[in-house]
CSV table of C-alpha atoms and ligand atoms in Angstrom, one decimal:
chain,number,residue,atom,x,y,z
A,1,UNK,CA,17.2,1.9,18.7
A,2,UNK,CA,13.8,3.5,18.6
A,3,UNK,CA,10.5,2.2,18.8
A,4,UNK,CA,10.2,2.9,14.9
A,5,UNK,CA,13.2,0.3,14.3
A,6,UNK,CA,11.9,-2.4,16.1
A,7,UNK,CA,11.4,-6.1,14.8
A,8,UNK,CA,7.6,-6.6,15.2
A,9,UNK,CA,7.8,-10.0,17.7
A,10,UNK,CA,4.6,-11.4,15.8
A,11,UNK,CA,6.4,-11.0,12.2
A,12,UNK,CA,9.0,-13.6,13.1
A,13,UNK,CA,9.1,-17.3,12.5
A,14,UNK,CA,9.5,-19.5,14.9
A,15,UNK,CA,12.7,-20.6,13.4
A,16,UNK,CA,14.0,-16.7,13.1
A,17,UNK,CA,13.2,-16.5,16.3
A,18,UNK,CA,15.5,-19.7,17.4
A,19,UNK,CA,18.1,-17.8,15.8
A,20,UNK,CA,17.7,-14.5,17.3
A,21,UNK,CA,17.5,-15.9,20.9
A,22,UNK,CA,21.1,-17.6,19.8
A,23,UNK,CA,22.0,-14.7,19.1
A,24,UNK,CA,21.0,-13.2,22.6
A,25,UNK,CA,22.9,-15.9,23.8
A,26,UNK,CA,19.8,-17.8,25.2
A,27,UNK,CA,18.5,-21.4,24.9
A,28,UNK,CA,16.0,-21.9,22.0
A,29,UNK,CA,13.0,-23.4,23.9
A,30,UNK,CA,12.9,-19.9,24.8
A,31,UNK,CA,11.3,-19.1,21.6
A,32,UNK,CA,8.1,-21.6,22.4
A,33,UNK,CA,8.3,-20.2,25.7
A,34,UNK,CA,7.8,-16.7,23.7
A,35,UNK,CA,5.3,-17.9,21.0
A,36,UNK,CA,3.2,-19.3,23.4
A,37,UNK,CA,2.3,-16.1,25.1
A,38,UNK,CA,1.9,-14.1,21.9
A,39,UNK,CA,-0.5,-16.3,20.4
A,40,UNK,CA,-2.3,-18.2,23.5
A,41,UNK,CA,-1.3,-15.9,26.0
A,42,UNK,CA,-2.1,-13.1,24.1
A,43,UNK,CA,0.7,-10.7,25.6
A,44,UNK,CA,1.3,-7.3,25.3
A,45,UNK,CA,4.0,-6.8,26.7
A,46,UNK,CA,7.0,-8.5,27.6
A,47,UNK,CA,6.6,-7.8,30.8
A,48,UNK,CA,3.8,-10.4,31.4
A,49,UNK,CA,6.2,-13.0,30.1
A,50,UNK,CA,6.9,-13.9,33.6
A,51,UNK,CA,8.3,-17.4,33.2
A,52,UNK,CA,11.2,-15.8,31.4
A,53,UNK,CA,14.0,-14.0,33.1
A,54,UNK,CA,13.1,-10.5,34.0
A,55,UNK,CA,16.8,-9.7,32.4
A,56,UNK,CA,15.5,-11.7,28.7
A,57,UNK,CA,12.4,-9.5,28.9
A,58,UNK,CA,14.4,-6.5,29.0
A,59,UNK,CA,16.1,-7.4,26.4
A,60,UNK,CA,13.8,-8.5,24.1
A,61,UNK,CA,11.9,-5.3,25.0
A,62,UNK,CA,15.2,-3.7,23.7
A,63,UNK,CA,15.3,-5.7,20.4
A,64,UNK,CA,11.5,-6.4,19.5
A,65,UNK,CA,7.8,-4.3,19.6
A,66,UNK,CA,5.0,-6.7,20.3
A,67,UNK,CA,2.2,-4.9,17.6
A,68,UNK,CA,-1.3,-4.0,18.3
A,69,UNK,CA,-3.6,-2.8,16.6
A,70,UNK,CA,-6.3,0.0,17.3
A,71,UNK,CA,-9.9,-1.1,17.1
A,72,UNK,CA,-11.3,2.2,17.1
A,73,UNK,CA,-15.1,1.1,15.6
A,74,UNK,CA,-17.4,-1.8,16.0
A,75,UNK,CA,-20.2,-2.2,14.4
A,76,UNK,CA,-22.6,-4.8,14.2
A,77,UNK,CA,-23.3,-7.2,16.9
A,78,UNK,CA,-23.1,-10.8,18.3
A,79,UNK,CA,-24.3,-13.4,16.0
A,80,UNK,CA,-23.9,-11.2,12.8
A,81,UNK,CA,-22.0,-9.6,10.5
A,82,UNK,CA,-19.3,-7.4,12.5
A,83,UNK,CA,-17.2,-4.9,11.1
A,84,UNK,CA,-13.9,-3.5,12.8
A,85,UNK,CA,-12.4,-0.6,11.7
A,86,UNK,CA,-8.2,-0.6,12.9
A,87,UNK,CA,-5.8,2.4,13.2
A,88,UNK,CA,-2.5,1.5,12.4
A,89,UNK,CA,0.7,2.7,14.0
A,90,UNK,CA,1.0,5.3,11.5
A,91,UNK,CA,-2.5,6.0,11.5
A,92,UNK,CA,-3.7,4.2,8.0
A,93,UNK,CA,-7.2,2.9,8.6
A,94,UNK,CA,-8.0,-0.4,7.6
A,95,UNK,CA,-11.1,-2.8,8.2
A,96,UNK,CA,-12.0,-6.5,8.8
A,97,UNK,CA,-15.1,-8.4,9.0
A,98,UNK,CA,-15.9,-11.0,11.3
A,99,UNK,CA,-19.1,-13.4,9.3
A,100,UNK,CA,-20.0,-15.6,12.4
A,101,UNK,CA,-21.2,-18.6,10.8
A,102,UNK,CA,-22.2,-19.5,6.7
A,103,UNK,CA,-22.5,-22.4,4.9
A,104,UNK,CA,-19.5,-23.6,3.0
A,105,UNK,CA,-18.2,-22.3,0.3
A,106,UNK,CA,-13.9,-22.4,0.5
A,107,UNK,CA,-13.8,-24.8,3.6
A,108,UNK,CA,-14.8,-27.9,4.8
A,109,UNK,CA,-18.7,-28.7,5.8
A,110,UNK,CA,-19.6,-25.3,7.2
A,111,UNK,CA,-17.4,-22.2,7.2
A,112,UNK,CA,-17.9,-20.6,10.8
A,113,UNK,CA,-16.4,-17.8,12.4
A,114,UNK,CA,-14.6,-16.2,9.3
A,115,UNK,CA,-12.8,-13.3,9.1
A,116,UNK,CA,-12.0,-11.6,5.6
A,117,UNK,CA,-8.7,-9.5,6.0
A,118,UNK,CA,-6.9,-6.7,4.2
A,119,UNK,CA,-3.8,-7.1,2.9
A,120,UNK,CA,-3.1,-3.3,1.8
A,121,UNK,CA,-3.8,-0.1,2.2
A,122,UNK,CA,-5.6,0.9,-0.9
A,123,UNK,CA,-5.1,-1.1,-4.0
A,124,UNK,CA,-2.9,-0.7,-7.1
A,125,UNK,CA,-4.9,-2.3,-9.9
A,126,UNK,CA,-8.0,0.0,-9.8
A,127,UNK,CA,-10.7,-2.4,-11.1
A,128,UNK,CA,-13.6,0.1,-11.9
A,129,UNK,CA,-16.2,-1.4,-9.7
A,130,UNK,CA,-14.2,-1.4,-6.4
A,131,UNK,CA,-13.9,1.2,-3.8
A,132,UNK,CA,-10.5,-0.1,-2.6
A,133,UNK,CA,-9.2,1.5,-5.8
A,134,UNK,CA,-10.8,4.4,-5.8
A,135,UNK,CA,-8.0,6.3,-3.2
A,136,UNK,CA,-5.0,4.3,-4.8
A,137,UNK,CA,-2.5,2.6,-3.4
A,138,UNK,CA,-0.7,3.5,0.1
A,139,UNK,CA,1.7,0.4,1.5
A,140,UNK,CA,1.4,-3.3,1.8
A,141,UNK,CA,0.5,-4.3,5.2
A,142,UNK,CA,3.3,-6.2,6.9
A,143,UNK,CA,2.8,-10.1,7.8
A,144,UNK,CA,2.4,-8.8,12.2
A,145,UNK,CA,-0.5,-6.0,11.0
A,146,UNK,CA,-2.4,-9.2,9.2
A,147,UNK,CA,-1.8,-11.5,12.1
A,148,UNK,CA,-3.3,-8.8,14.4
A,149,UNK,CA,-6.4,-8.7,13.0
A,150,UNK,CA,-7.1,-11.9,13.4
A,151,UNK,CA,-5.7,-11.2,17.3
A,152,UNK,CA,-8.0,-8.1,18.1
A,153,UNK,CA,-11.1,-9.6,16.2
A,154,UNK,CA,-10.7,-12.5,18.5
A,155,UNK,CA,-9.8,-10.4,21.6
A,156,UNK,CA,-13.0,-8.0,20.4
A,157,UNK,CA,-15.4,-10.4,19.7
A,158,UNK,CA,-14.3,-13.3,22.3
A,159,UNK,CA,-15.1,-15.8,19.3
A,160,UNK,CA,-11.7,-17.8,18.1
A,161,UNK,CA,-11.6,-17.5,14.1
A,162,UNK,CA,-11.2,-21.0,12.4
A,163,UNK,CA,-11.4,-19.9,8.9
A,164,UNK,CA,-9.9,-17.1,7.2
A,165,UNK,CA,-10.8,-15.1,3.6
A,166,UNK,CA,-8.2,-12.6,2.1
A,167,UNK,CA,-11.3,-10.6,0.5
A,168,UNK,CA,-10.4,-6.8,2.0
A,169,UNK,CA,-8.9,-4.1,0.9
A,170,UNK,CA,-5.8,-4.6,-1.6
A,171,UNK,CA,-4.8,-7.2,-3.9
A,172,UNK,CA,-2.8,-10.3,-1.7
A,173,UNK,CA,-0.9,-11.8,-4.2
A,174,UNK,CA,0.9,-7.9,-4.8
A,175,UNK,CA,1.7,-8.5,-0.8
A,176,UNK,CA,3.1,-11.9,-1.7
A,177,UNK,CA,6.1,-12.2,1.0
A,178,UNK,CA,3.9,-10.9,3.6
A,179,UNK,CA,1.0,-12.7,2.7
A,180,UNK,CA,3.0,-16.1,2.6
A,181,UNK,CA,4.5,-15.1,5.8
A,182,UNK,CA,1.1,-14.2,8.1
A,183,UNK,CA,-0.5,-17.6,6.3
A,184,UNK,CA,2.2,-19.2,8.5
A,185,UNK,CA,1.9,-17.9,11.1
A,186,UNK,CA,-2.0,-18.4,11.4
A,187,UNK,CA,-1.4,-21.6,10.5
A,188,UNK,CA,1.4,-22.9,12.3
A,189,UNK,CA,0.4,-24.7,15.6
A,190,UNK,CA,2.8,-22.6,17.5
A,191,UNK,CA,0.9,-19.6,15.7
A,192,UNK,CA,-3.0,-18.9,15.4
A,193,UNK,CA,-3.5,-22.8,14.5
A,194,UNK,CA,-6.1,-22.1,11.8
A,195,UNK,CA,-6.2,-24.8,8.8
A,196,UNK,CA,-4.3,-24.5,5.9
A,197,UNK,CA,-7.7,-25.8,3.9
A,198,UNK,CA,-9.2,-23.1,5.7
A,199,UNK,CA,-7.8,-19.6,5.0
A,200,UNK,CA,-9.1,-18.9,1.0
A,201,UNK,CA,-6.6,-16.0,-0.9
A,202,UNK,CA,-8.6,-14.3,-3.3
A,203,UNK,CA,-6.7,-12.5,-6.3
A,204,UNK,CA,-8.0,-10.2,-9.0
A,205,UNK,CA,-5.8,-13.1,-11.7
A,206,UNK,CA,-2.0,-12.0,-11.1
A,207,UNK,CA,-1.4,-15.3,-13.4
A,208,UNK,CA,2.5,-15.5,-12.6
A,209,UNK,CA,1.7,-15.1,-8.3
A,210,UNK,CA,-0.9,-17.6,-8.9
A,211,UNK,CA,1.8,-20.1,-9.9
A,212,UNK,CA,4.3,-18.8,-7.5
A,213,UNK,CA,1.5,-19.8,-5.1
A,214,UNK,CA,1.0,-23.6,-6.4
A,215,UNK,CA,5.0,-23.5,-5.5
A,216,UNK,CA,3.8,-23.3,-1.8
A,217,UNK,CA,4.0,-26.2,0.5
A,218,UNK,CA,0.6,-25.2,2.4
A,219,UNK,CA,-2.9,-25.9,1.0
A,220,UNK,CA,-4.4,-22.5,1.2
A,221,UNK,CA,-7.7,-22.3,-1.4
A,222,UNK,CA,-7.4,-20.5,-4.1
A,223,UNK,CA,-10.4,-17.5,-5.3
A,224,UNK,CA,-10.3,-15.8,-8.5
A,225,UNK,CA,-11.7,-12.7,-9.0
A,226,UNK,CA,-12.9,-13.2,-13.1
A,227,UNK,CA,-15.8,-10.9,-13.3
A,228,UNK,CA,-15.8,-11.3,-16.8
A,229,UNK,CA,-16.3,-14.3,-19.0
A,230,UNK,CA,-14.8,-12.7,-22.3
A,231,UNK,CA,-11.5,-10.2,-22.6
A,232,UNK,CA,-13.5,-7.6,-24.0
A,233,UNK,CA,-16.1,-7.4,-21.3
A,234,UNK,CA,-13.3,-8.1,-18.5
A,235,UNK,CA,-11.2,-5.6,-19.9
A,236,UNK,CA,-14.4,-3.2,-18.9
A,237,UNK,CA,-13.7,-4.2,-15.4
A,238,UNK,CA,-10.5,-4.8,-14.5
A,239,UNK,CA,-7.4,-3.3,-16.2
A,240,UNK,CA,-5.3,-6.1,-14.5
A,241,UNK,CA,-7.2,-8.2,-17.4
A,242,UNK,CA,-5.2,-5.9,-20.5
A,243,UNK,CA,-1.2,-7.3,-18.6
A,244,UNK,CA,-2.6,-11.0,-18.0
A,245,UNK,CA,-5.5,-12.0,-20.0
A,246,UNK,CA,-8.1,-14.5,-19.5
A,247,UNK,CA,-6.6,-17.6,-20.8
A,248,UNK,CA,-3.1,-16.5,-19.3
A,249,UNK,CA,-5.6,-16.2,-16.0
A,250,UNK,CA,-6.8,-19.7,-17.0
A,251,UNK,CA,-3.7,-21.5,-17.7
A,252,UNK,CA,-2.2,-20.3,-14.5
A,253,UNK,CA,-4.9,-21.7,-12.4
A,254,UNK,CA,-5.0,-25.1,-14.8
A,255,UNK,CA,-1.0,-25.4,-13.3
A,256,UNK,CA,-2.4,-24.5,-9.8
A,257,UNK,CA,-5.0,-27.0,-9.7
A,258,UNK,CA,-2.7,-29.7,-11.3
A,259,UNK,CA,0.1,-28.7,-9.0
A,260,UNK,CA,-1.9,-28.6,-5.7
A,261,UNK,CA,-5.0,-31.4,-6.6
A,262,UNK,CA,-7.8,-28.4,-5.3
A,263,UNK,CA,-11.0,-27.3,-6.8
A,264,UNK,CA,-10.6,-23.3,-7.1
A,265,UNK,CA,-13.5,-20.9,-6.7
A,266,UNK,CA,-14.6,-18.4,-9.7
A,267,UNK,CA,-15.9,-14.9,-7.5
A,268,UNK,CA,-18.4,-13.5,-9.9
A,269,UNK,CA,-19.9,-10.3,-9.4
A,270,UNK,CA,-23.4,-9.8,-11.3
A,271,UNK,CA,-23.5,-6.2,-12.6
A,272,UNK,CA,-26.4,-5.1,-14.3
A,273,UNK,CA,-26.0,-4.3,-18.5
A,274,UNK,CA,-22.4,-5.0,-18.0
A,275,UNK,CA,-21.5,-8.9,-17.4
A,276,UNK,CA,-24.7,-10.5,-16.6
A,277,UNK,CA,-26.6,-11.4,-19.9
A,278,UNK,CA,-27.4,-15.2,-20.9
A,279,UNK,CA,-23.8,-15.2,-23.3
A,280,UNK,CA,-21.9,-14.4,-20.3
A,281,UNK,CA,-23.2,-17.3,-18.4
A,282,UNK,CA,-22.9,-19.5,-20.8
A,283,UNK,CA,-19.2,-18.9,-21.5
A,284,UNK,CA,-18.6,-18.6,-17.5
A,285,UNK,CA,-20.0,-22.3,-17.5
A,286,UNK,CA,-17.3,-23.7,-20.2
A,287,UNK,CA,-14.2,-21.4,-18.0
A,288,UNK,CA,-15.9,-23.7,-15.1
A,289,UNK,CA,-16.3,-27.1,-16.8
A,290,UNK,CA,-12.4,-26.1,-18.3
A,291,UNK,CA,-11.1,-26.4,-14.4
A,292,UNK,CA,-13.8,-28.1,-12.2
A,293,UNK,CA,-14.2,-24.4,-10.7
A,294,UNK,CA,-17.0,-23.4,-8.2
A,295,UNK,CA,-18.9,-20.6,-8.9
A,296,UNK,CA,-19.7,-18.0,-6.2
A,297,UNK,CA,-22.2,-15.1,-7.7
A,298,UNK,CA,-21.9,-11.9,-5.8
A,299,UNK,CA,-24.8,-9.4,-6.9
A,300,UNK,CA,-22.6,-6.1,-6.9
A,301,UNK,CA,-23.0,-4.1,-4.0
A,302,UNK,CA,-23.4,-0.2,-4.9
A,303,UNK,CA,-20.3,2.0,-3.7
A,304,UNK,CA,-20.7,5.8,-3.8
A,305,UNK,CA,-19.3,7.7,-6.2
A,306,UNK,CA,-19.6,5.0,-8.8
A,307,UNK,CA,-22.5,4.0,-11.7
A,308,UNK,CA,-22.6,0.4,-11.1
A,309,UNK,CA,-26.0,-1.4,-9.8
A,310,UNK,CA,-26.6,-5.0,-9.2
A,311,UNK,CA,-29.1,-7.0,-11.4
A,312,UNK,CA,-32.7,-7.3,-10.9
A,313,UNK,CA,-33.4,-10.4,-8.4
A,314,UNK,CA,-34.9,-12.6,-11.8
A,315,UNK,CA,-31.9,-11.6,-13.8
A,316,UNK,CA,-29.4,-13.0,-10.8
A,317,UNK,CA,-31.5,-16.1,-10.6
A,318,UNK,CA,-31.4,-16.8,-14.6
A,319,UNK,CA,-27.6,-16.4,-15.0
A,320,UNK,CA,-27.4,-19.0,-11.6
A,321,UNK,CA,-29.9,-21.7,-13.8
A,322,UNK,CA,-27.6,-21.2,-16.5
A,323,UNK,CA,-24.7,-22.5,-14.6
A,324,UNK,CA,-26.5,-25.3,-13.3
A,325,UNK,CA,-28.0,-26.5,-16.6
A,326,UNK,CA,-24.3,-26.8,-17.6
A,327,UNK,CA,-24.0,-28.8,-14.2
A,328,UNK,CA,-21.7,-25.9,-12.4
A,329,UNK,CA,-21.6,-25.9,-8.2
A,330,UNK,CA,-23.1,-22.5,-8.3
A,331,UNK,CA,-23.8,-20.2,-5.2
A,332,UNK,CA,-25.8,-16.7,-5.7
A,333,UNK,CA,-25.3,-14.7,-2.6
A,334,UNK,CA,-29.1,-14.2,-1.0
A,335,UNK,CA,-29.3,-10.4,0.8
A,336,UNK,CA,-31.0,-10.6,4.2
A,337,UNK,CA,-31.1,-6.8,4.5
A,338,UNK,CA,-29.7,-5.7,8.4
A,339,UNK,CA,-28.3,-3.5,10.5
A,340,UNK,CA,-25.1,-3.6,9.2
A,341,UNK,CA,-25.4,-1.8,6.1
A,342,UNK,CA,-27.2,1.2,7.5
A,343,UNK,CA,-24.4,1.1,10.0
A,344,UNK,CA,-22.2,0.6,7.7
A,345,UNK,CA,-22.8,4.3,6.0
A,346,UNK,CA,-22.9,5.8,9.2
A,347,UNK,CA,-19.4,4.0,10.2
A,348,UNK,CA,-18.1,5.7,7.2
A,349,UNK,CA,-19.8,8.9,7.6
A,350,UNK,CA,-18.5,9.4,11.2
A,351,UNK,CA,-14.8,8.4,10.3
A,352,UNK,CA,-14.6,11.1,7.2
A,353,UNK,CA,-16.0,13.6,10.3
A,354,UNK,CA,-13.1,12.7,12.1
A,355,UNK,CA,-11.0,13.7,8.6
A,356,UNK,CA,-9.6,9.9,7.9
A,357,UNK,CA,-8.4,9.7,4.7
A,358,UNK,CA,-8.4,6.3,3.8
A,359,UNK,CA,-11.4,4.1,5.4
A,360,UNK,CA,-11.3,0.3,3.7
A,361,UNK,CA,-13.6,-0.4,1.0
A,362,UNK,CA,-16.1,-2.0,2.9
A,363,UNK,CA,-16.7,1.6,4.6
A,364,UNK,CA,-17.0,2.7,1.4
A,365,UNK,CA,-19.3,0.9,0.1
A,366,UNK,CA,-23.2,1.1,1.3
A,367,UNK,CA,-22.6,-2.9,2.0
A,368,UNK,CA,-20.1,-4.7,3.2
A,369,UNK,CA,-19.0,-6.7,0.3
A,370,UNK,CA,-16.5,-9.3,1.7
A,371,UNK,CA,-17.2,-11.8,-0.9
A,372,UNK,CA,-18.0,-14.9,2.0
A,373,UNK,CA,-21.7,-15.3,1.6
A,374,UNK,CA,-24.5,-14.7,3.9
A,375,UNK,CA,-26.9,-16.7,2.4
A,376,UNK,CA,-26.8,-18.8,-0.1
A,377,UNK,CA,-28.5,-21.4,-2.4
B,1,SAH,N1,-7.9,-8.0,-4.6
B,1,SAH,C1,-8.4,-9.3,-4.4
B,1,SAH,C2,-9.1,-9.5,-3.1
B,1,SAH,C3,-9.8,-8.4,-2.5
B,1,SAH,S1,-11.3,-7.9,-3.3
B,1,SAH,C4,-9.4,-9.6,-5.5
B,1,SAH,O1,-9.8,-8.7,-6.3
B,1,SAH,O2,-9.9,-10.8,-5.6
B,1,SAH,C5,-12.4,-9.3,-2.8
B,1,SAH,C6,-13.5,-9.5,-3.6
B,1,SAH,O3,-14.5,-8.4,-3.5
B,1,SAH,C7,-13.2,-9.6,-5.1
B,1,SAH,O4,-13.9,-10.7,-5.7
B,1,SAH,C8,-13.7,-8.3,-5.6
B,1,SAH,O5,-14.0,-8.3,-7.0
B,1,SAH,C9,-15.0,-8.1,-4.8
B,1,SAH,N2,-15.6,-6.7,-4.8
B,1,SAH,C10,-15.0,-5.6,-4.9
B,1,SAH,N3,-15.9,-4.6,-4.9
B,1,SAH,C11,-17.1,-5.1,-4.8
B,1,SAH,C12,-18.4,-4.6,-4.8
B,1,SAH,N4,-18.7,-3.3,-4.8
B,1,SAH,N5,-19.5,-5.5,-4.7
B,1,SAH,C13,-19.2,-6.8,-4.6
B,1,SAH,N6,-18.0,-7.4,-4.6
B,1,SAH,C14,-16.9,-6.5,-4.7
B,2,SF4,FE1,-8.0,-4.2,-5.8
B,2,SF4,FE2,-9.4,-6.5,-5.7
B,2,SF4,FE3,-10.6,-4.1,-5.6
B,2,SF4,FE4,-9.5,-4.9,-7.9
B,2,SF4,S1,-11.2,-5.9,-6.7
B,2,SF4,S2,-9.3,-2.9,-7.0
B,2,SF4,S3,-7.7,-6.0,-7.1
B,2,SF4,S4,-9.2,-4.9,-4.1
């Protein structure tokens, strides 16, 4: 068997791996032996499993890969915004950010130490705005490569993640199996241990995912990506809109909310001349009032290659009144300016020296644009 064909270790359950340790002919309190150094051990190797039989290391060696993933930039530093750019095993790039510490806008009281992962390698749906698009699609991740992000992030950074967005590159809910499967495995207390009520997925409104979603046992929050308060000015946007429009969108997050009892969040990005006049709020305040929905405003953050341009500040701050008039929870993402996003240019501009064809959006965008707010109201 070559390397190629292994079973990633960190895609397994801990239930598959019960059964593939029967199958090895070994007890299964092995497999919490196992799980424990992956995910508080952090092992990588079998090798350093060495309260298990050097001949059951051998053989698991044999059977299973234990994943890894390349950090091969940084940028940012301690107590901001950090950005990691991965190399995959078959060298696809792909990026994370680490947001130290914001104030709540998916979780509980405050939202600290979150990470927004990808969940593709490009994207299929192509929404006009979005850099992720802009390459196409290459693969889905598998459920190990999102679980390593998480892993190396923490190993990287030395800060232990307690809240989770899927807001990178790619479209979750088109990743469903391996989504759902890395969801458990952060979760599960044998696995990364991170809250169900604290990992957010974020979809651009695949309505019949959505209610394969409220199907779920785990409370993971729910994001919607709407953009767009009427068909004709969503359609604009996101071509996604034209297969499931916006009351299909609608209705499938009305089952979702009845099904799971859980507030969703509308992500709104304000783009100037496009979805940001006075009508637009107005309807995005009856969507809201329709499903008790949060608001989070995102003034667009400029990508190369593509028209868009946020708002003027006074323009972002009128369509946020709107919303409130009408009695909406309402956030408009503040900028603070930084580091980051002058790094962020050159962290793209190094890696297309280095000929990498396909940096995440965030490295293609002059911001990062991980919708988990900075700064908000
Ligand atoms: N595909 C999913 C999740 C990834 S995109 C989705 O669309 O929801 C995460 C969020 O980033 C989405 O709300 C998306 O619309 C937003 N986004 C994409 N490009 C952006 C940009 N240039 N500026 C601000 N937000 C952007
Ligand atoms: Fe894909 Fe989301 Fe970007 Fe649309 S906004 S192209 S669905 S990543």
């Amino acid at each position: 068997m070559t390397r190629a064909e292994k079973i990633d270790i960190k895609s397994l359950l801990l239930d598959e791996l019960r059964k593939e340790l029967q199958q090895l002919a070994e007890p299964s309190y092995r497999a919490g032996q196992i799980t424990s150094w992956l995910y508080y051990k952090r092992a990588r190797a079998f090798e350093e499993m060495t309260d298990l039989p050097k001949s059951i290391r051998a053989r698991l060696a044999e059977r299973f890969s234990i994943g890894n993933i390349d950090v091969i930039r940084v940028i940012g530093s301690r107590d901001t915004t950090r950005k990691f750019l991965f190399r995959l095993r078959d060298g696809n790039l792909i990026e994370s950010v680490l947001i130290p510490a914001s104030p709540a806008l998916y979780g509980g009281k405050s939202d600290r130490r979150t990470v927004c992962v990808s969940t593709q390698v490009g994207c299929a749906f192509g929404c006009k705005f979005c850099a992720s698009g802009l390459e196409g699609f290459s693969r889905n991740l598998r459920a190990n490569e999102i679980v390593d992000q998480i892993i190396a992030i923490e190993r990287e950074s030395g800060a232990r993640i307690d809240n989770l967005v899927f807001m990178g590159m790619g479209e979750p809910l088109a990743n469903f199996d391996s989504v759902m499967r890395a969801i458990r495995i952060i979760n599960a207390p044998w696995g990364l241990g991170v809250g169900a009520r604290h990992i957010t997925v974020s979809t651009s409104g695949l309505a019949p995912q959505i209610r394969k979603l409220a199907a779920e046992p785990l409370q993971v929050r729910l994001a919607v990506s709407l953009h767009g308060a009427t068909d004709v000015v969503r359609n604009q946007l996101m071509p996604i809109n034209r297969r499931y429009n916006i009351e299909t969108l609608l209705s499938a997050c009305d089952y979702y909310i009845a099904r799971k009892k859980q507030q969703v969040t509308f992500e709104y990005i304000l783009i100037a001349g496009v979805n940001d006049s006075n009508d637009q709020a107005n309807l995005l305040a009856v969507h809201a009032q329709r499903l008790s929905a949060k608001v989070n405003l995102i003034p667009y953050n400029r990508v190369e290659d593509l028209s868009w341009s946020r708002p003027s500040q006074d323009r972002q701050e009128k369509f946020l009144s709107i919303l409130r008039v009408h009695g909406i929870p309402a956030t408009l993402r503040r900028e603070k300016g930084g580091d980051i996003e002058a790094a962020c240019g050159q962290l793209r501009l190094q890696t297309k020296r280095e000929g990498a064809s396909s940096a995440c959006p965030e490295s293609r965008s002059t911001k990062i644009f991980c919708t988990q707010p900075k700064a908000d109201v």
